[in-house]
Amino acid sequence: MAKLPIAIPQLVESFGPHLHQTPPGGWTSAEEPDRVVKTHCCFCGQQCGIQLKVKNERIVGFDPWEEFSFNSGKLCPKGVKRYLQGDHPDRLLAPLERAPGKGFRPIDWNTALDRTAAAINRIQAVHGNDAFAVLSGASLTNEKAYLMGKFARVALRTANIDYNGRLCMVSAAAASKKILGYDRAANPWSDIRKSKCILVAGANIAECAPITTDYLWSAREAGAKIIVLDPRMTPIARTVDLYIPVRSGGDIGIFNGMLHVMIERGWIDRAFIDAHTTGFDEVERVVRRYTPEYAAKIAGVPASMIVRAAELWGPAESSFLLHSRGIEHHTKGVDNCMAAINLVVATGRIGREGSGYAMITGQGNGQGAREQGQKCDQLPGHRDIENPAHREHMARVWGVSEATIPHKGLSALEIFEAAHAGTIKGMLLMSFNPMVSLPDQGFIREALEKLEHFAVIDFFLSETARFADVVFPGSLMEEDEGTTTNVEGRVIRHRKVVHPPGEAREDWRIICDLARRVGPKDKFEFDSPRAIFEELRAASRGGASDYYGITWEKIDERQGVFWPCPDLDHPGTPRLYEGGKFAHPDGKAHFQPVEWRPAAEEPDAEYPLTLTSGRVVAHYLSGNQTRRIGALVKQTPEPYCEMHPRLAEKLEVEDGDFVAIESRRGTTTLRAMIVKTIRPDHVFVPYHWPLQRAVNNCTIRAIDPVSKIPEFKICAVRVKRASRPTDENVQLGPEAGGLR
Amino acid sequence: MSELAFFIDYSRCIGCRSCVQACEECDTHRGTSMIHLETIERRNTVQTAPQMCMHCEDPICARVCPADAIKQTPDGVTQSSLKPRCIGCENCVMSCPFGVPKYEASIDQMMKCDYCYDRTSTGKKPMCATVCPSQALTFATREEVERTRRGRAINEWKFGDEIVRTKVFVLVPLATERIDVGLTALRTKKNGPEARVPSDDVAALLENEVLP
Ligand code: SF4
Ligand code: SF4
Ligand code: SF4
């Protein structure tokens, strides 16, 4: 039974998060390193090049890697301090099993693997294959992501595998595929610098994709106009040409309203639309209603801003759309993205230098990890799990019969709902921390507690791993090798810098060890990540994300290779859709008409405010890694509730006062941060913290019908002044979920 | 090709503190950052400003040092205080027009940016300017900066009657020849040239909206 073995403060005492402040060997240790290894940062989809310094087989510091052209040495604070996760006192050094009343006790590898294998066999024998679920992550290398998919479908034969990219990229992916054909940024980042008009929709670039800032600013120096849509005035928004403080969930008003004005003023490319697209008539019919005045009501901004946006974007010589979670984390996330992409296709400004489109991936391998077959509805190479030809192909690669490959399974949040309902009985989880990251935390905890067996692979005992029956100590990115695919669709290589500490093992070895115990033995005889990559190449061959022509040598020679790369002498494809050739079978872009609809829960008399959530630059996702790095915790120790002075005045709240944020699902009590840079009808809380300090206690368990992404960006709350909380965890360090 | 120089463009800064975190990782003073990030006034704005040593041509900090602990290199870099000499009197802290030197009580010594001398003297870029994601801090040739940036690079400051020339350049709007106020204007923003405070108020942008 997946229950906490002891109280949280005791677990924190043994497993952290504790702060790692100084490098191993002290501050002078990096002066004469034994070696310096060129690799990449693990903390976001930009995948900046970085060099790590090694002394006595421990990582002691970093040096910029200026020759790597994507970031030319630039790094955000997470990249600078990432080396401190190595040699961390909280690292898991041996497999653990839950010891109720005592915590966790170390066990040997065979015992641990046998226990989980036996639980899988038992659960599947009694309740069917699908009763055991696999949850994976988008911070994993392509090789590990591929292996997780194969493990679920070939070893466990469960339909229920999904990943935390479900909280991240899926709305963008679905929209891009529907209109353009591929699920990938359409252009390399170098095109941003050459664009004359850039629309940034729901992307806090300064904090979530910091390296992209220089790309934006250099476009601006060359004369680009920049438009930003965000309910908060982000650091980027402050100095741009047009900042539109759209209300959360009102984006379609802006996009459809802009298109309305553009059609009226002749700022669309009819010749391009006729030659290269389908479905524009229907879009035109829909947006006819979206006059600036009508659209402004939806967007919650003055109509003049929508007109101004159309004036900047419509007649521009070249243009670039960038969007991310701000428009994607909605029950209409796919629609939001489609309405934005319609603006790109209607001008024909795509597939050219300086003109195009990109979704900004969030997680380290947000792009690649969704291509290799660990999504509940996809097989490797972006293949469709319900397409008979695609299934046949994978059956051949895996050497299994097509009939044994499971069909479409449940998405991440649905897997927890099934666990809550009792139809899923067991779970293996890696690279995912739902006890911070999923909405409606109270429900997620109940779901976990109902599992008969819960196994976790992680390098730290995350808030979720505390519920595990068995914990397998895995590896950091720098303790293994493999490839990732960056925000641009460029496949790059992470190098092994040091070995995993103690008895910890590379994740792929753990998966193979488990697979050999529960599935066909001969299918998991990999001896290295490279061997997995070779199979991945063949598996992706002929698929949309074709890696067949990519080798590790080629990656090294060319500073990465952009997929699709169908054969060995192919140079890769940095820019998609050149010459107006789209990736649908008819070669055309397929416009999608979009009507605005309300969020699952809009503010009302009882809960009158909109709660929105997001990231800060010092932390990565659920914080399992960054809340253990002293310098990053110092930069942003704890979450807070941003509110406008007008709202604060009404609530009689002063800066630094505690406020209780209450929704129909739960509460979190935090300090208020009073800022003019947010809409007065919204409050904002960053989401990297657990327990009573998790904004996801309040967020809503509602998902987009197509992408299944949760609606993190809007739900209804009320906020009131509170006294300092007195719960059992409040005395912990803020990195653990306490308050200073 | 002309020499590489240091340029600051405050309008680019996104407040990420990468410069501060990376400065702390430099071999000569690892564990202590010598660059500071000023948060203007978070209530009103997200604007921030990095503050490093400007490396004055005629450094007042060195002039006022009674122990002669602050040295200038022949190539114009004003170094941090020398360990055995610095008596912790804080004269430099008080005299610097840019408010740069900081007294470190734990070591009873003044610490300040030394232009990453270990790096720059061997042809490498300073740590902060290398990592800065927005390139608000940049280390490049003057030609490159003039080719790729819109503003003008100036290194002349007027404090009252005194003209101070610095090794470090600041990018300003084209019409500006010299900066007549100290960075205090940037820091307090009360009378900054652009007076951005009202436009950073989101409520002010939402004319007819029904708001709380
Ligand atoms: S977190 Fe992202 S932007 Fe920051 S250094 Fe790492 S890869 Fe670069
Ligand atoms: S900026 Fe201040 S610390 Fe730097 S050289 Fe000038 S006076 Fe000295
Ligand atoms: S690294 Fe650059 S953008 Fe970030 S705070 Fe420092 S100067 Fe500003």
mmCIF file of C-alpha atoms in Angstrom, chain B residues 5-206:
data_model
loop_
_atom_site.group_PDB
_atom_site.id
_atom_site.type_symbol
_atom_site.label_atom_id
_atom_site.label_comp_id
_atom_site.label_asym_id
_atom_site.label_seq_id
_atom_site.Cartn_x
_atom_site.Cartn_y
_atom_site.Cartn_z
ATOM 1 C CA ALA B 5 35.461 45.905 -24.122
ATOM 2 C CA PHE B 6 32.679 45.626 -21.591
ATOM 3 C CA PHE B 7 29.233 47.035 -22.408
ATOM 4 C CA ILE B 8 26.134 47.263 -20.220
ATOM 5 C CA ASP B 9 22.667 47.707 -21.689
ATOM 6 C CA TYR B 10 20.267 48.102 -18.785
ATOM 7 C CA SER B 11 17.240 47.930 -21.059
ATOM 8 C CA ARG B 12 18.043 44.292 -21.836
ATOM 9 C CA CYS B 13 18.316 43.013 -18.271
ATOM 10 C CA ILE B 14 15.675 40.454 -17.260
ATOM 11 C CA GLY B 15 16.721 40.135 -13.642
ATOM 12 C CA CYS B 16 17.642 36.469 -13.876
ATOM 13 C CA ARG B 17 20.706 36.782 -11.607
ATOM 14 C CA SER B 18 22.769 34.524 -13.796
ATOM 15 C CA CYS B 19 25.561 37.107 -13.646
ATOM 16 C CA VAL B 20 25.545 37.023 -9.852
ATOM 17 C CA GLN B 21 25.462 33.221 -9.703
ATOM 18 C CA ALA B 22 28.232 32.883 -12.271
ATOM 19 C CA CYS B 23 30.451 35.552 -10.724
ATOM 20 C CA GLU B 24 30.372 33.449 -7.593
ATOM 21 C CA GLU B 25 31.875 30.578 -9.610
ATOM 22 C CA CYS B 26 34.989 32.427 -10.714
ATOM 23 C CA ASP B 27 38.230 30.858 -9.529
ATOM 24 C CA THR B 28 39.776 33.940 -7.904
ATOM 25 C CA HIS B 29 36.891 34.607 -5.514
ATOM 26 C CA ARG B 30 34.786 31.486 -5.666
ATOM 27 C CA GLY B 31 31.867 31.520 -3.296
ATOM 28 C CA THR B 32 31.469 35.316 -3.329
ATOM 29 C CA SER B 33 29.810 37.325 -6.061
ATOM 30 C CA MET B 34 31.321 40.688 -6.946
ATOM 31 C CA ILE B 35 28.505 41.813 -9.189
ATOM 32 C CA HIS B 36 25.226 42.943 -7.731
ATOM 33 C CA LEU B 37 21.764 43.048 -9.130
ATOM 34 C CA GLU B 38 19.642 45.968 -8.087
ATOM 35 C CA THR B 39 15.928 45.340 -8.007
ATOM 36 C CA ILE B 40 14.536 48.764 -8.732
ATOM 37 C CA GLU B 41 11.295 48.567 -6.806
ATOM 38 C CA ARG B 42 9.479 45.311 -7.235
ATOM 39 C CA ARG B 43 6.127 46.754 -6.290
ATOM 40 C CA ASN B 44 6.156 49.019 -9.332
ATOM 41 C CA THR B 45 8.184 47.198 -11.899
ATOM 42 C CA VAL B 46 10.144 44.110 -12.802
ATOM 43 C CA GLN B 47 13.037 46.285 -13.882
ATOM 44 C CA THR B 48 16.464 45.359 -12.556
ATOM 45 C CA ALA B 49 19.975 46.693 -13.052
ATOM 46 C CA PRO B 50 23.279 44.846 -12.810
ATOM 47 C CA GLN B 51 25.993 46.764 -10.992
ATOM 48 C CA MET B 52 29.594 45.853 -11.599
ATOM 49 C CA CYS B 53 32.720 47.914 -11.178
ATOM 50 C CA MET B 54 32.932 50.485 -13.961
ATOM 51 C CA HIS B 55 36.750 50.508 -13.853
ATOM 52 C CA CYS B 56 37.274 54.248 -13.752
ATOM 53 C CA GLU B 57 40.225 55.639 -15.667
ATOM 54 C CA ASP B 58 41.221 57.446 -12.508
ATOM 55 C CA PRO B 59 39.696 55.310 -9.783
ATOM 56 C CA ILE B 60 38.567 57.313 -6.779
ATOM 57 C CA CYS B 61 38.401 54.134 -4.730
ATOM 58 C CA ALA B 62 42.155 53.686 -5.169
ATOM 59 C CA ARG B 63 42.887 57.361 -4.575
ATOM 60 C CA VAL B 64 41.141 57.414 -1.224
ATOM 61 C CA CYS B 65 42.584 54.128 -0.003
ATOM 62 C CA PRO B 66 44.953 54.945 2.901
ATOM 63 C CA ALA B 67 46.636 51.553 2.677
ATOM 64 C CA ASP B 68 47.241 51.629 -1.087
ATOM 65 C CA ALA B 69 45.408 48.325 -1.295
ATOM 66 C CA ILE B 70 43.613 48.977 -4.585
ATOM 67 C CA LYS B 71 45.823 48.698 -7.643
ATOM 68 C CA GLN B 72 45.169 49.501 -11.245
ATOM 69 C CA THR B 73 46.730 47.268 -13.882
ATOM 70 C CA PRO B 74 48.564 48.864 -16.816
ATOM 71 C CA ASP B 75 45.606 47.976 -19.048
ATOM 72 C CA GLY B 76 43.234 49.950 -16.837
ATOM 73 C CA VAL B 77 41.619 47.320 -14.632
ATOM 74 C CA THR B 78 41.047 48.447 -11.074
ATOM 75 C CA GLN B 79 41.576 45.366 -8.993
ATOM 76 C CA SER B 80 39.927 44.249 -5.805
ATOM 77 C CA SER B 81 41.741 45.092 -2.586
ATOM 78 C CA LEU B 82 44.987 43.293 -1.862
ATOM 79 C CA LYS B 83 44.710 40.835 0.955
ATOM 80 C CA PRO B 84 47.491 41.880 3.331
ATOM 81 C CA ARG B 85 47.044 45.610 2.719
ATOM 82 C CA CYS B 86 43.287 46.224 3.023
ATOM 83 C CA ILE B 87 42.481 47.485 6.509
ATOM 84 C CA GLY B 88 38.719 47.394 6.022
ATOM 85 C CA CYS B 89 38.309 51.147 6.488
ATOM 86 C CA GLU B 90 35.541 51.361 3.883
ATOM 87 C CA ASN B 91 36.832 54.633 2.413
ATOM 88 C CA CYS B 92 36.428 53.093 -1.047
ATOM 89 C CA VAL B 93 32.902 51.959 -0.262
ATOM 90 C CA MET B 94 31.965 55.526 0.605
ATOM 91 C CA SER B 95 33.792 57.247 -2.223
ATOM 92 C CA CYS B 96 32.849 55.175 -5.250
ATOM 93 C CA PRO B 97 30.294 57.151 -7.265
ATOM 94 C CA PHE B 98 28.699 53.935 -8.508
ATOM 95 C CA GLY B 99 28.417 52.310 -5.089
ATOM 96 C CA VAL B 100 30.459 49.309 -6.126
ATOM 97 C CA PRO B 101 32.900 48.115 -3.436
ATOM 98 C CA LYS B 102 31.410 46.050 -0.657
ATOM 99 C CA TYR B 103 33.009 45.450 2.685
ATOM 100 C CA GLU B 104 33.049 41.748 3.538
ATOM 101 C CA ALA B 105 32.941 41.534 7.306
ATOM 102 C CA SER B 106 33.756 37.818 7.348
ATOM 103 C CA ILE B 107 37.205 38.454 5.894
ATOM 104 C CA ASP B 108 37.543 42.093 7.036
ATOM 105 C CA GLN B 109 38.332 43.118 3.504
ATOM 106 C CA MET B 110 36.805 45.055 0.622
ATOM 107 C CA MET B 111 35.762 42.977 -2.358
ATOM 108 C CA LYS B 112 34.810 44.213 -5.772
ATOM 109 C CA CYS B 113 34.702 43.202 -9.398
ATOM 110 C CA ASP B 114 38.160 42.796 -10.907
ATOM 111 C CA TYR B 115 37.017 42.487 -14.528
ATOM 112 C CA CYS B 116 37.569 38.732 -14.245
ATOM 113 C CA TYR B 117 41.237 39.539 -14.613
ATOM 114 C CA ASP B 118 42.237 35.896 -14.618
ATOM 115 C CA ARG B 119 39.987 35.397 -17.637
ATOM 116 C CA THR B 120 40.233 38.714 -19.487
ATOM 117 C CA SER B 121 44.016 38.863 -19.243
ATOM 118 C CA THR B 122 44.178 35.552 -21.110
ATOM 119 C CA GLY B 123 41.742 36.596 -23.824
ATOM 120 C CA LYS B 124 38.611 35.053 -22.296
ATOM 121 C CA LYS B 125 35.406 36.959 -21.646
ATOM 122 C CA PRO B 126 34.403 37.848 -18.088
ATOM 123 C CA MET B 127 32.133 35.278 -16.500
ATOM 124 C CA CYS B 128 29.048 37.498 -16.120
ATOM 125 C CA ALA B 129 29.129 38.802 -19.683
ATOM 126 C CA THR B 130 29.604 35.288 -21.025
ATOM 127 C CA VAL B 131 26.599 33.785 -19.290
ATOM 128 C CA CYS B 132 24.191 36.753 -19.345
ATOM 129 C CA PRO B 133 21.173 35.320 -21.222
ATOM 130 C CA SER B 134 19.931 38.720 -22.376
ATOM 131 C CA GLN B 135 23.405 40.049 -23.168
ATOM 132 C CA ALA B 136 22.635 43.089 -21.054
ATOM 133 C CA LEU B 137 26.248 42.469 -20.147
ATOM 134 C CA THR B 138 28.337 41.899 -23.200
ATOM 135 C CA PHE B 139 32.038 41.705 -23.940
ATOM 136 C CA ALA B 140 32.753 42.567 -27.531
ATOM 137 C CA THR B 141 34.553 44.967 -29.810
ATOM 138 C CA ARG B 142 33.182 48.447 -30.202
ATOM 139 C CA GLU B 143 32.599 47.844 -33.906
ATOM 140 C CA GLU B 144 30.545 44.778 -33.166
ATOM 141 C CA VAL B 145 28.444 46.616 -30.650
ATOM 142 C CA GLU B 146 27.881 49.558 -32.953
ATOM 143 C CA ARG B 147 26.906 47.205 -35.749
ATOM 144 C CA THR B 148 24.450 45.155 -33.718
ATOM 145 C CA ARG B 149 23.034 47.551 -31.121
ATOM 146 C CA ARG B 150 20.804 50.553 -31.548
ATOM 147 C CA GLY B 151 22.074 52.891 -28.868
ATOM 148 C CA ARG B 152 25.333 54.716 -28.342
ATOM 149 C CA ALA B 153 28.092 53.368 -26.118
ATOM 150 C CA ILE B 154 29.282 55.994 -23.680
ATOM 151 C CA ASN B 155 31.813 55.899 -20.881
ATOM 152 C CA GLU B 156 31.680 59.438 -19.603
ATOM 153 C CA TRP B 157 29.777 60.339 -16.456
ATOM 154 C CA LYS B 158 29.148 63.644 -14.777
ATOM 155 C CA PHE B 159 28.780 63.692 -11.029
ATOM 156 C CA GLY B 160 28.202 67.295 -10.030
ATOM 157 C CA ASP B 161 31.216 69.047 -11.485
ATOM 158 C CA GLU B 162 33.324 65.983 -11.845
ATOM 159 C CA ILE B 163 33.696 64.051 -15.087
ATOM 160 C CA VAL B 164 34.454 60.384 -14.628
ATOM 161 C CA ARG B 165 35.646 58.223 -17.522
ATOM 162 C CA THR B 166 35.310 54.478 -17.225
ATOM 163 C CA LYS B 167 36.694 51.422 -18.976
ATOM 164 C CA VAL B 168 33.206 49.938 -18.982
ATOM 165 C CA PHE B 169 30.693 51.328 -21.465
ATOM 166 C CA VAL B 170 26.975 51.775 -21.020
ATOM 167 C CA LEU B 171 24.535 51.692 -23.930
ATOM 168 C CA VAL B 172 22.183 54.652 -23.967
ATOM 169 C CA PRO B 173 19.713 56.126 -26.477
ATOM 170 C CA LEU B 174 21.470 57.675 -29.475
ATOM 171 C CA ALA B 175 21.053 61.301 -28.470
ATOM 172 C CA THR B 176 22.879 60.892 -25.161
ATOM 173 C CA GLU B 177 26.502 62.063 -25.018
ATOM 174 C CA ARG B 178 27.214 61.667 -21.395
ATOM 175 C CA ILE B 179 25.267 60.572 -18.350
ATOM 176 C CA ASP B 180 24.707 63.440 -15.994
ATOM 177 C CA VAL B 181 23.322 61.571 -13.050
ATOM 178 C CA GLY B 182 24.735 58.683 -11.144
ATOM 179 C CA LEU B 183 23.259 55.252 -11.309
ATOM 180 C CA THR B 184 21.257 56.274 -8.294
ATOM 181 C CA ALA B 185 18.736 57.562 -10.806
ATOM 182 C CA LEU B 186 18.471 54.107 -12.259
ATOM 183 C CA ARG B 187 18.220 52.626 -8.852
ATOM 184 C CA THR B 188 15.576 54.827 -7.379
ATOM 185 C CA LYS B 189 14.002 55.513 -10.753
ATOM 186 C CA LYS B 190 12.254 58.544 -9.336
ATOM 187 C CA ASN B 191 13.582 60.859 -12.024
ATOM 188 C CA GLY B 192 14.863 58.364 -14.580
ATOM 189 C CA PRO B 193 14.703 59.661 -18.127
ATOM 190 C CA GLU B 194 11.959 57.316 -19.215
ATOM 191 C CA ALA B 195 9.805 57.478 -16.088
ATOM 192 C CA ARG B 196 8.352 54.075 -16.786
ATOM 193 C CA VAL B 197 6.530 53.632 -13.514
ATOM 194 C CA PRO B 198 3.028 54.340 -14.836
ATOM 195 C CA SER B 199 3.369 52.000 -17.792
ATOM 196 C CA ASP B 200 4.429 49.155 -15.526
ATOM 197 C CA ASP B 201 1.042 49.358 -13.839
ATOM 198 C CA VAL B 202 -1.055 46.758 -15.589
ATOM 199 C CA ALA B 203 -4.275 48.255 -14.232
ATOM 200 C CA ALA B 204 -3.494 51.516 -16.010
ATOM 201 C CA LEU B 205 -3.537 49.673 -19.334
ATOM 202 C CA LEU B 206 -6.986 48.223 -18.817
#
